[in-house]
CSV table of N, CA and C in Angstrom, one decimal:
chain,number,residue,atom,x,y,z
A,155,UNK,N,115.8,49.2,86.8
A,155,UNK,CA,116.7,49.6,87.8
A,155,UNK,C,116.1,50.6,88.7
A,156,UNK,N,116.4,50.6,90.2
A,156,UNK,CA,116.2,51.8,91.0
A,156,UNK,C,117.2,52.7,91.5
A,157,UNK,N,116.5,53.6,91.9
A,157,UNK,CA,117.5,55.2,92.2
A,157,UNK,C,118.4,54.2,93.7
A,158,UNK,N,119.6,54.9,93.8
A,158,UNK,CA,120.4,54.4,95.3
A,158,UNK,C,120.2,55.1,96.4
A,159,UNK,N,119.3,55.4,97.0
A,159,UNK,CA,118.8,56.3,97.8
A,159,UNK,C,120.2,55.5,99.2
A,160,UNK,N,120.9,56.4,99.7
A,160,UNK,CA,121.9,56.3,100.6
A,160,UNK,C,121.5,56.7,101.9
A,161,UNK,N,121.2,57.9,102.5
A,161,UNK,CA,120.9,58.5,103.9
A,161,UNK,C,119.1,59.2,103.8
A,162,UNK,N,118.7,59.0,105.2
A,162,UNK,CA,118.0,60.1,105.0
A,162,UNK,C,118.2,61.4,105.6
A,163,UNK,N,117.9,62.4,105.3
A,163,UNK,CA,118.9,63.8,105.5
A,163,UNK,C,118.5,64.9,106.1
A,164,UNK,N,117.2,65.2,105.7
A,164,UNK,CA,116.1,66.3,106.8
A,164,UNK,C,114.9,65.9,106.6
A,165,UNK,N,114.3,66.5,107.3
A,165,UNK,CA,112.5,66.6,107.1
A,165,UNK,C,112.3,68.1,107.1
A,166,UNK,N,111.5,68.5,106.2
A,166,UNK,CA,111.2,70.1,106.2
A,166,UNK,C,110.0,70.2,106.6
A,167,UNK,N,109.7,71.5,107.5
A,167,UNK,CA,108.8,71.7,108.2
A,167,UNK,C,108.7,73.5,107.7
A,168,UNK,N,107.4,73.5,107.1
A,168,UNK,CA,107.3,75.1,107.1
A,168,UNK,C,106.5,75.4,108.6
A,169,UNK,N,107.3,76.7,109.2
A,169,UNK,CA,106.6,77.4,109.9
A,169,UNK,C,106.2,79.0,109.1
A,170,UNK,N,105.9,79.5,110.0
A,170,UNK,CA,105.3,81.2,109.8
A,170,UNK,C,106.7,82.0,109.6
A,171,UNK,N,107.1,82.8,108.4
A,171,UNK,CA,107.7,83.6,108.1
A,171,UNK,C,108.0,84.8,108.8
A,172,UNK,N,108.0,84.8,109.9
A,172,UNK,CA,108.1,86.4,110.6
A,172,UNK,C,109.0,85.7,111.5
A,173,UNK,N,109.7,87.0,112.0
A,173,UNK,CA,111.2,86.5,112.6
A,173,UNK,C,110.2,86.3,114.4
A,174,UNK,N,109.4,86.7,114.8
A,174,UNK,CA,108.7,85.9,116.0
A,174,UNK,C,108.7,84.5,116.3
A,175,UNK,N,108.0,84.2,115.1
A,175,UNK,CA,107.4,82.6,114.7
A,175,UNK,C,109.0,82.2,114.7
A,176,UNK,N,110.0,82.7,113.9
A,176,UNK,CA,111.1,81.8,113.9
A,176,UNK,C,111.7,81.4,115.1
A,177,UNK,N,111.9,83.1,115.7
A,177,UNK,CA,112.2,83.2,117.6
A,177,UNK,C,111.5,81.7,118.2
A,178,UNK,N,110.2,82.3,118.2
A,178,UNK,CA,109.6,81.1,118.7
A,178,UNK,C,109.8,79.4,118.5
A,179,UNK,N,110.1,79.1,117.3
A,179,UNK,CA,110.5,78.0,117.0
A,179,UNK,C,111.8,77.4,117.3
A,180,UNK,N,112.4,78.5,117.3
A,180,UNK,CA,113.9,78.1,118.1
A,180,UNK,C,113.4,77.9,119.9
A,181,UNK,N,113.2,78.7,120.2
A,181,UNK,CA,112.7,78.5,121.6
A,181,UNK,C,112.1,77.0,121.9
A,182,UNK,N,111.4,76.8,121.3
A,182,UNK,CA,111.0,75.3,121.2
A,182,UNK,C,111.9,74.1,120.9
A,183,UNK,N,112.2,74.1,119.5
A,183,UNK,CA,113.2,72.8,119.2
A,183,UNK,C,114.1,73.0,119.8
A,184,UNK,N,115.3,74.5,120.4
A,184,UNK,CA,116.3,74.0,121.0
A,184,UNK,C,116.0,74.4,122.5
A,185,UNK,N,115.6,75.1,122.8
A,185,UNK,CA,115.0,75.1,124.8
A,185,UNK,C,114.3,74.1,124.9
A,186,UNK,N,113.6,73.7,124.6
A,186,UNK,CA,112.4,72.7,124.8
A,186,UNK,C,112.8,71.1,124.6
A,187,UNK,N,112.9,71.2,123.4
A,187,UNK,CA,113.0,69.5,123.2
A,187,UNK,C,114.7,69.1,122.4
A,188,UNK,N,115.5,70.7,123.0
A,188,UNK,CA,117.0,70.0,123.3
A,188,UNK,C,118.2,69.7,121.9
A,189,UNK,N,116.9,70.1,121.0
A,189,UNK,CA,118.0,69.8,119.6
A,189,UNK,C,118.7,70.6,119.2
A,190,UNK,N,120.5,70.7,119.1
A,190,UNK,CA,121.1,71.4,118.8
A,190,UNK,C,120.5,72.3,117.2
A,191,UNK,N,121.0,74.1,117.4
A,191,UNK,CA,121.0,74.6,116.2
A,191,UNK,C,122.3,74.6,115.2
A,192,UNK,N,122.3,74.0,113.9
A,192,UNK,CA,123.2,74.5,112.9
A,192,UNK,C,123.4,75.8,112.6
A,193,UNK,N,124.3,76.3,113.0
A,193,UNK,CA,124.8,77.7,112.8
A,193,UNK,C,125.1,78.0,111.8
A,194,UNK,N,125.4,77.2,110.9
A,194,UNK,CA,125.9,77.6,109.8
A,194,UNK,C,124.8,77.1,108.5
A,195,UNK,N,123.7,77.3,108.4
A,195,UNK,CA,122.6,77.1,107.4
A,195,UNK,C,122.9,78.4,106.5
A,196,UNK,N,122.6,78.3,105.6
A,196,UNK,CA,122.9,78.5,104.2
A,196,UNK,C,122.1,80.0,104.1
A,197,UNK,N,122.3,81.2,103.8
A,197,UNK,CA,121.0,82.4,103.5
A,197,UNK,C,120.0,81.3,102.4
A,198,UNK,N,119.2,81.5,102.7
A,198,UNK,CA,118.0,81.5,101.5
A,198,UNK,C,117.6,82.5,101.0
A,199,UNK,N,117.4,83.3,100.2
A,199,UNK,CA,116.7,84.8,100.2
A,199,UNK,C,115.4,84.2,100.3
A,200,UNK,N,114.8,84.9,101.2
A,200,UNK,CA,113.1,84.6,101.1
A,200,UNK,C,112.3,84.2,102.1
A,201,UNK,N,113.3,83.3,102.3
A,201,UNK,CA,113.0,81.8,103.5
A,201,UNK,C,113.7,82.0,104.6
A,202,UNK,N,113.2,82.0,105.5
A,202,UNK,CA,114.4,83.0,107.3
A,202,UNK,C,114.0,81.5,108.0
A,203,UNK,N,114.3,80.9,108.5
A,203,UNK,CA,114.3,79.5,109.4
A,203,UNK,C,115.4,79.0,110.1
A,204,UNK,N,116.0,77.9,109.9
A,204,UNK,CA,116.5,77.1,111.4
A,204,UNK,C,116.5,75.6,110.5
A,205,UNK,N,118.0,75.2,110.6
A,205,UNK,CA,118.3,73.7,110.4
A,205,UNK,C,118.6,73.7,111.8
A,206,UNK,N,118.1,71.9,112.1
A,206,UNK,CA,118.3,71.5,113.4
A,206,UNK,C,118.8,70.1,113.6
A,207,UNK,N,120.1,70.2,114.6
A,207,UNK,CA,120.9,68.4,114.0
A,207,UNK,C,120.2,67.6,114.9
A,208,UNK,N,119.9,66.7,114.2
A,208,UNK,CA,119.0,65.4,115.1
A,208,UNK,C,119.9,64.5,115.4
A,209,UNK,N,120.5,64.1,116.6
A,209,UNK,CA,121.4,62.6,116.6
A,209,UNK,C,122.9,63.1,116.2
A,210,UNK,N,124.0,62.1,115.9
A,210,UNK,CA,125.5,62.5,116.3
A,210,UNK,C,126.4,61.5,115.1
A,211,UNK,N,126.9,62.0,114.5
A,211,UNK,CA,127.5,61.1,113.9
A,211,UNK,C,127.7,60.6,112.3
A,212,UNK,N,127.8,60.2,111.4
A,212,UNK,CA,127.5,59.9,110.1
A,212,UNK,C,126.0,59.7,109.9
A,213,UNK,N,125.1,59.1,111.1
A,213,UNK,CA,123.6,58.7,110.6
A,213,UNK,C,122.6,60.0,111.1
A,214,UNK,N,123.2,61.0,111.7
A,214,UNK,CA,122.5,62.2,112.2
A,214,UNK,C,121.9,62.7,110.8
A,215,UNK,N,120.7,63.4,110.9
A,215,UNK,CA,119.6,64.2,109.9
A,215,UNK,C,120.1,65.8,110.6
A,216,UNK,N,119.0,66.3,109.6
A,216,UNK,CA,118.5,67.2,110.5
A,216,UNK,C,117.0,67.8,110.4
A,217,UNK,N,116.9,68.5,111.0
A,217,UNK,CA,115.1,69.0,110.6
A,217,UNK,C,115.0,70.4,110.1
A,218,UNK,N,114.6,70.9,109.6
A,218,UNK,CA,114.8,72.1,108.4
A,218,UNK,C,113.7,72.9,108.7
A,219,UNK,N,113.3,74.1,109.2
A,219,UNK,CA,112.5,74.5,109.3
A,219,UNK,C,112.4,76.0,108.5
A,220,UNK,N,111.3,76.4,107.6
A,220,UNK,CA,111.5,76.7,106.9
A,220,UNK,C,110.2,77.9,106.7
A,221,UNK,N,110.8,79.4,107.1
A,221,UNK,CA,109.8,80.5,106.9
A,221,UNK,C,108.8,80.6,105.6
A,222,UNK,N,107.2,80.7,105.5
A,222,UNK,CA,107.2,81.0,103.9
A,222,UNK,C,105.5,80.9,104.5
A,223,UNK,N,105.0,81.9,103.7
A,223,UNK,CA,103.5,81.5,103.8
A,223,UNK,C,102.9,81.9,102.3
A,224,UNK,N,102.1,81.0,101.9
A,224,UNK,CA,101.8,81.0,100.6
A,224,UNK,C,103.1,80.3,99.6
A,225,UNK,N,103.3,80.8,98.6
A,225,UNK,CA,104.0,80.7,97.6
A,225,UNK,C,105.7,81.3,98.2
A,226,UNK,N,106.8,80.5,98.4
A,226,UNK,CA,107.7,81.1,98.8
A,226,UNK,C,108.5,81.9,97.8
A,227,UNK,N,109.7,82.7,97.8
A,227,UNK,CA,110.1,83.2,96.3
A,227,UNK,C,111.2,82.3,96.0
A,228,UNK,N,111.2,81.1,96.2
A,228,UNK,CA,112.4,80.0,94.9
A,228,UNK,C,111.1,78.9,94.2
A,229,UNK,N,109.7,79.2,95.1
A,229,UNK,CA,108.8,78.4,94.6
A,229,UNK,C,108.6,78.9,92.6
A,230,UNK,N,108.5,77.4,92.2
A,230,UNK,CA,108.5,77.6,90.9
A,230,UNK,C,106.9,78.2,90.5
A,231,UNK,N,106.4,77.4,91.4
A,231,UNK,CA,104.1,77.3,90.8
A,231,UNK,C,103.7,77.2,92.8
A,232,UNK,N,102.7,77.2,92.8
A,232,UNK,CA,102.2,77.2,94.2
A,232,UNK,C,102.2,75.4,94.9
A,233,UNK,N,102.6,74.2,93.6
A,233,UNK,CA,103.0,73.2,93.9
A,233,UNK,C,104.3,72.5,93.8
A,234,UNK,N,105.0,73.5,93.1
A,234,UNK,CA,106.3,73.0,92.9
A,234,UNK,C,107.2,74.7,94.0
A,235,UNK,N,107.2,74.0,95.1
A,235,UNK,CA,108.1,74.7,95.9
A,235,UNK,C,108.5,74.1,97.5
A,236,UNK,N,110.2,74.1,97.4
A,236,UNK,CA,110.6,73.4,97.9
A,236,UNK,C,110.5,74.0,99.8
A,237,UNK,N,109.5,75.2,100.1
A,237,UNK,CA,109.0,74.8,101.6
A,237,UNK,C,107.9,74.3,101.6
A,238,UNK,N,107.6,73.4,100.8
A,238,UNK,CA,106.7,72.5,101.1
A,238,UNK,C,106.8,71.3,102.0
A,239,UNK,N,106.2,70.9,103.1
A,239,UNK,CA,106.7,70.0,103.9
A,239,UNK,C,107.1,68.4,103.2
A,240,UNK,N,108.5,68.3,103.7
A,240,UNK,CA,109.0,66.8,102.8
A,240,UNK,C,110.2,66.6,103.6
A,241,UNK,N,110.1,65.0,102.8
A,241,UNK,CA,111.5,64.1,103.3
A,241,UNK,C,112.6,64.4,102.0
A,242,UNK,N,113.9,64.8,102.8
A,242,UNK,CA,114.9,64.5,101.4
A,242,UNK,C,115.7,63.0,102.1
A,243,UNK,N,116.4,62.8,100.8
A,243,UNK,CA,116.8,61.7,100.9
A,243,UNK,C,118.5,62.1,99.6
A,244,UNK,N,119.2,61.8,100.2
A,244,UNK,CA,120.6,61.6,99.9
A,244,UNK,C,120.7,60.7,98.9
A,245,UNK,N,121.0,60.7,97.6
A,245,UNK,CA,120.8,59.4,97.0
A,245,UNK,C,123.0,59.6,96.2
A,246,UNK,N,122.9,58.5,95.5
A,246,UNK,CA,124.5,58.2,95.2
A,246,UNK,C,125.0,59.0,93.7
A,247,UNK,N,123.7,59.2,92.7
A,247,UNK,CA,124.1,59.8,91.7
A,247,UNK,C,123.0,61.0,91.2
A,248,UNK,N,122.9,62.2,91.5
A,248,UNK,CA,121.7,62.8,91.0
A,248,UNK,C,121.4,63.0,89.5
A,249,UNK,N,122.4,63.1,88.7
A,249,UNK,CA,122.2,62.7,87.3
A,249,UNK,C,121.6,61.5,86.9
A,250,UNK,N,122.1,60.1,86.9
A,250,UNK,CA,121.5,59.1,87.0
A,250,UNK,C,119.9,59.0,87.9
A,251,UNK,N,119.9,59.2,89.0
A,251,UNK,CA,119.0,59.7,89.2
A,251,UNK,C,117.6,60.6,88.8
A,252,UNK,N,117.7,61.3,88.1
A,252,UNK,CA,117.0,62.2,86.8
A,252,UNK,C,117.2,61.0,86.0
A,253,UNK,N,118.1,60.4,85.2
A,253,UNK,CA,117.8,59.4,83.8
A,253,UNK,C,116.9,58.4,84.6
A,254,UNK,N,116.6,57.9,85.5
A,254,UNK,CA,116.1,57.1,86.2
A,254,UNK,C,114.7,57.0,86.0
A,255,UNK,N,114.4,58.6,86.7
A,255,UNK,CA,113.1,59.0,87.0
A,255,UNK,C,112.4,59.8,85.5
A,256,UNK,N,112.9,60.0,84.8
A,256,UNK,CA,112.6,60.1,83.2
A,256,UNK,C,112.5,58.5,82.6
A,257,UNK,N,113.4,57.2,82.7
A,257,UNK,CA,113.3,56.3,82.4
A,257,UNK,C,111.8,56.1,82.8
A,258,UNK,N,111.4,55.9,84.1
A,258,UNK,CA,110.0,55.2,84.5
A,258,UNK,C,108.9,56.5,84.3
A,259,UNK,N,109.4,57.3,83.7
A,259,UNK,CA,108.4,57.8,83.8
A,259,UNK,C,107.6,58.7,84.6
A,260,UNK,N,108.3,58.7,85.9
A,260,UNK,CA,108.2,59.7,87.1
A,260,UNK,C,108.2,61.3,87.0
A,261,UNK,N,107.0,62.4,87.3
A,261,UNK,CA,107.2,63.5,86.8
A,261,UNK,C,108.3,63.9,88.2
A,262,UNK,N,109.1,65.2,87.9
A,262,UNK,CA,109.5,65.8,88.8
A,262,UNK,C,109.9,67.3,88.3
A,263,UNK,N,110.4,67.7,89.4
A,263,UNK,CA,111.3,69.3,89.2
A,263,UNK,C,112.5,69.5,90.3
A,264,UNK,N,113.1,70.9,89.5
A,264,UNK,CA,114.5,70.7,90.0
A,264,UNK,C,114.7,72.0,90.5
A,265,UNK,N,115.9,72.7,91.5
A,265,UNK,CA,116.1,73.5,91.5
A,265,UNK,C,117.5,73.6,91.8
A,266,UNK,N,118.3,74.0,91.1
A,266,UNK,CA,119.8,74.2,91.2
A,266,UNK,C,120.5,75.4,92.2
A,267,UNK,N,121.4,75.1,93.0
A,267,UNK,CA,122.1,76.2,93.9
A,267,UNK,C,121.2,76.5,94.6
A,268,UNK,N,120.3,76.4,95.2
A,268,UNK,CA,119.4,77.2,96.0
A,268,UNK,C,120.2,77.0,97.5
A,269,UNK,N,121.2,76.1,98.3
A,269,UNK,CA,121.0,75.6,99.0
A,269,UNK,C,122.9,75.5,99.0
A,270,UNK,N,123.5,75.9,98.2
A,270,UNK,CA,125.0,76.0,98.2
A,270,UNK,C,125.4,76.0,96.5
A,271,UNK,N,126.3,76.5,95.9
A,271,UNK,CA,126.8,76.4,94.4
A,271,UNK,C,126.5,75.2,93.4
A,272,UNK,N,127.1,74.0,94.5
A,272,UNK,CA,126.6,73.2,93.6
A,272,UNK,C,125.8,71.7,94.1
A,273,UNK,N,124.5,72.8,94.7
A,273,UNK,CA,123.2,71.7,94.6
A,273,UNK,C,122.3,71.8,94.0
A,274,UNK,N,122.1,70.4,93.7
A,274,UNK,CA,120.8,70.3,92.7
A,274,UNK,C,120.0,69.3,93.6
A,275,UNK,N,118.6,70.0,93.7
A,275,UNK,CA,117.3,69.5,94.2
A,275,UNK,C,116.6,69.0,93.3
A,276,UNK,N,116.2,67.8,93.7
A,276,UNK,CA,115.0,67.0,92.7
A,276,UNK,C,113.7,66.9,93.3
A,277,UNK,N,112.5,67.2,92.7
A,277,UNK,CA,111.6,67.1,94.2
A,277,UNK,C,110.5,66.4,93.1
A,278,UNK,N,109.5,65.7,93.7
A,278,UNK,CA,108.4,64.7,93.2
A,278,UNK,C,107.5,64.0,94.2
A,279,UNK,N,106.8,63.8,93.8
A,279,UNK,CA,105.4,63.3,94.6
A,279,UNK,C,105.2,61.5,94.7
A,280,UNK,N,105.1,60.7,96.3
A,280,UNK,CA,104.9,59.9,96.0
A,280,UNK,C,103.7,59.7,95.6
A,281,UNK,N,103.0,58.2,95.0
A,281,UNK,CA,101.7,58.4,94.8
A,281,UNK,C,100.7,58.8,95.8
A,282,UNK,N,100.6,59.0,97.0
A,282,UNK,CA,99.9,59.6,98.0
A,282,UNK,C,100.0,61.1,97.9
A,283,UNK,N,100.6,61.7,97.5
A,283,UNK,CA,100.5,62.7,97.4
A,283,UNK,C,101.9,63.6,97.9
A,284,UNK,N,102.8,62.8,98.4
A,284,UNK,CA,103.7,63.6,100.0
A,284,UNK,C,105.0,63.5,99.0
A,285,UNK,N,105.8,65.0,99.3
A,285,UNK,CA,106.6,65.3,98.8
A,285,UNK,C,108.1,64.7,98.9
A,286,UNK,N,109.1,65.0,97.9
A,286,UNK,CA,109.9,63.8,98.7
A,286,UNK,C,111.2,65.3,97.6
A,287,UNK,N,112.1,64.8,98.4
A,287,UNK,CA,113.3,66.0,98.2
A,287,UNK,C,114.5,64.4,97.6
A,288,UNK,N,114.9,65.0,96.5
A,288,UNK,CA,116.3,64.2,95.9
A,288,UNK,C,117.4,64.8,95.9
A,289,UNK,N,119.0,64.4,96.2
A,289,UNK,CA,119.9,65.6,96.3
A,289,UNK,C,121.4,65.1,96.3
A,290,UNK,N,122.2,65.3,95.6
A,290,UNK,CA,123.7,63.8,95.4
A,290,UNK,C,124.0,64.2,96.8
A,291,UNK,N,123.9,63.1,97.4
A,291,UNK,CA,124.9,62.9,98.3
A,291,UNK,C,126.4,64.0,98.9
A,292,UNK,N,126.4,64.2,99.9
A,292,UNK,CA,127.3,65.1,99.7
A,292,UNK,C,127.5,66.7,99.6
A,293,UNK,N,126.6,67.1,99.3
A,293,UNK,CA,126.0,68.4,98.8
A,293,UNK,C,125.3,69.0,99.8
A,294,UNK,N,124.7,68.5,101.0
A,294,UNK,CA,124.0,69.5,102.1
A,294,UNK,C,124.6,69.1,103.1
A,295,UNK,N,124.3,69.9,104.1
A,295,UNK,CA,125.1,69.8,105.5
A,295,UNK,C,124.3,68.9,106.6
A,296,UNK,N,123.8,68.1,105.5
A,296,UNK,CA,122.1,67.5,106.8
A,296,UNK,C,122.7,66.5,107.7
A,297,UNK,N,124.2,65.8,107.4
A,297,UNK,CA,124.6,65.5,108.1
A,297,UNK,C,126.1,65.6,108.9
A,298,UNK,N,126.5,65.3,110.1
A,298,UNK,CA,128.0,65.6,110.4
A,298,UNK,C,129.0,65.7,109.7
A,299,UNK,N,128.7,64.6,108.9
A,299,UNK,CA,129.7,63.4,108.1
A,299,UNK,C,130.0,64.5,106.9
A,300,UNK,N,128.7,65.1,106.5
A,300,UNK,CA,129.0,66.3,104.9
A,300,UNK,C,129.9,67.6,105.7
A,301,UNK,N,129.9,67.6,106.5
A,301,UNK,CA,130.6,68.8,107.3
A,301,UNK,C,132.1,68.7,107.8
A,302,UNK,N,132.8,67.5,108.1
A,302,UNK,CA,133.8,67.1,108.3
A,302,UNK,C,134.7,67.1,107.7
């Protein structure tokens, strides 16, 4: 059996941790190339950045941009940490999803609430190496549709 992977939901992009670099990044994605800011993104402690809604509608993402140099502080190890640049993906059951990825055998890690009370992040490597974010459906604001 495979995971139900349903939307895809952000792309994370770490920039530079200093509130300039953030300045700056705003300056860019929303003066420059026009993408509305989500005003309402979540504190991180740690992590100072900018969710950005891409597109309109139930199939809108967003792009996540995410303060941290080095090791961030929700990072578990210097590889298991979630400003690492990656795709999440919305999937239909995150429980099943974990029995899924223990079924085949797939390593991963998790981090609970980081992101609202009750989300849980699944993060894992495809075989190339590139990160990939898992998250029930429903649970982040990456799109309109979770906000409504």
């Amino acid at each position: 059996m495979s995971i139900k992977v349903l939307e895809l939901h952000h792309h994370g992009i770490r920039i530079d941790p200093t509130a300039d670099a953030v300045a700056e990044a705003r300056r860019f994605y929303v003066d420059v190339l026009g993408i509305p800011l989500d005003s309402k993104r979540p504190d991180i402690p740690g992590v100072p950045g900018l969710w950005l809604d891409v597109g309109e509608g139930p199939q809108s993402a967003q792009i996540h941009l995410m303060g941290a140099a080095g090791k961030s502080p929700p990072a578990r190890s210097d590889t298991e940490d979630p400003t690492i640049p990656h795709v999440a993906l919305a999937v239909e059951d995150i429980v099943e999803t974990r029995r899924e990825l223990d079924a085949q055998g797939v390593a991963y890690w998790q981090i609970d609430g980081l992101v609202g009370a009750d989300s849980q992040q699944v993060f894992l490597r495809d075989p190339f190496g590139n990160m990939i974010e898992l998250h029930q459906i429903g649970t982040c604001r990456c799109n309109q549709a979770a906000r409504d």
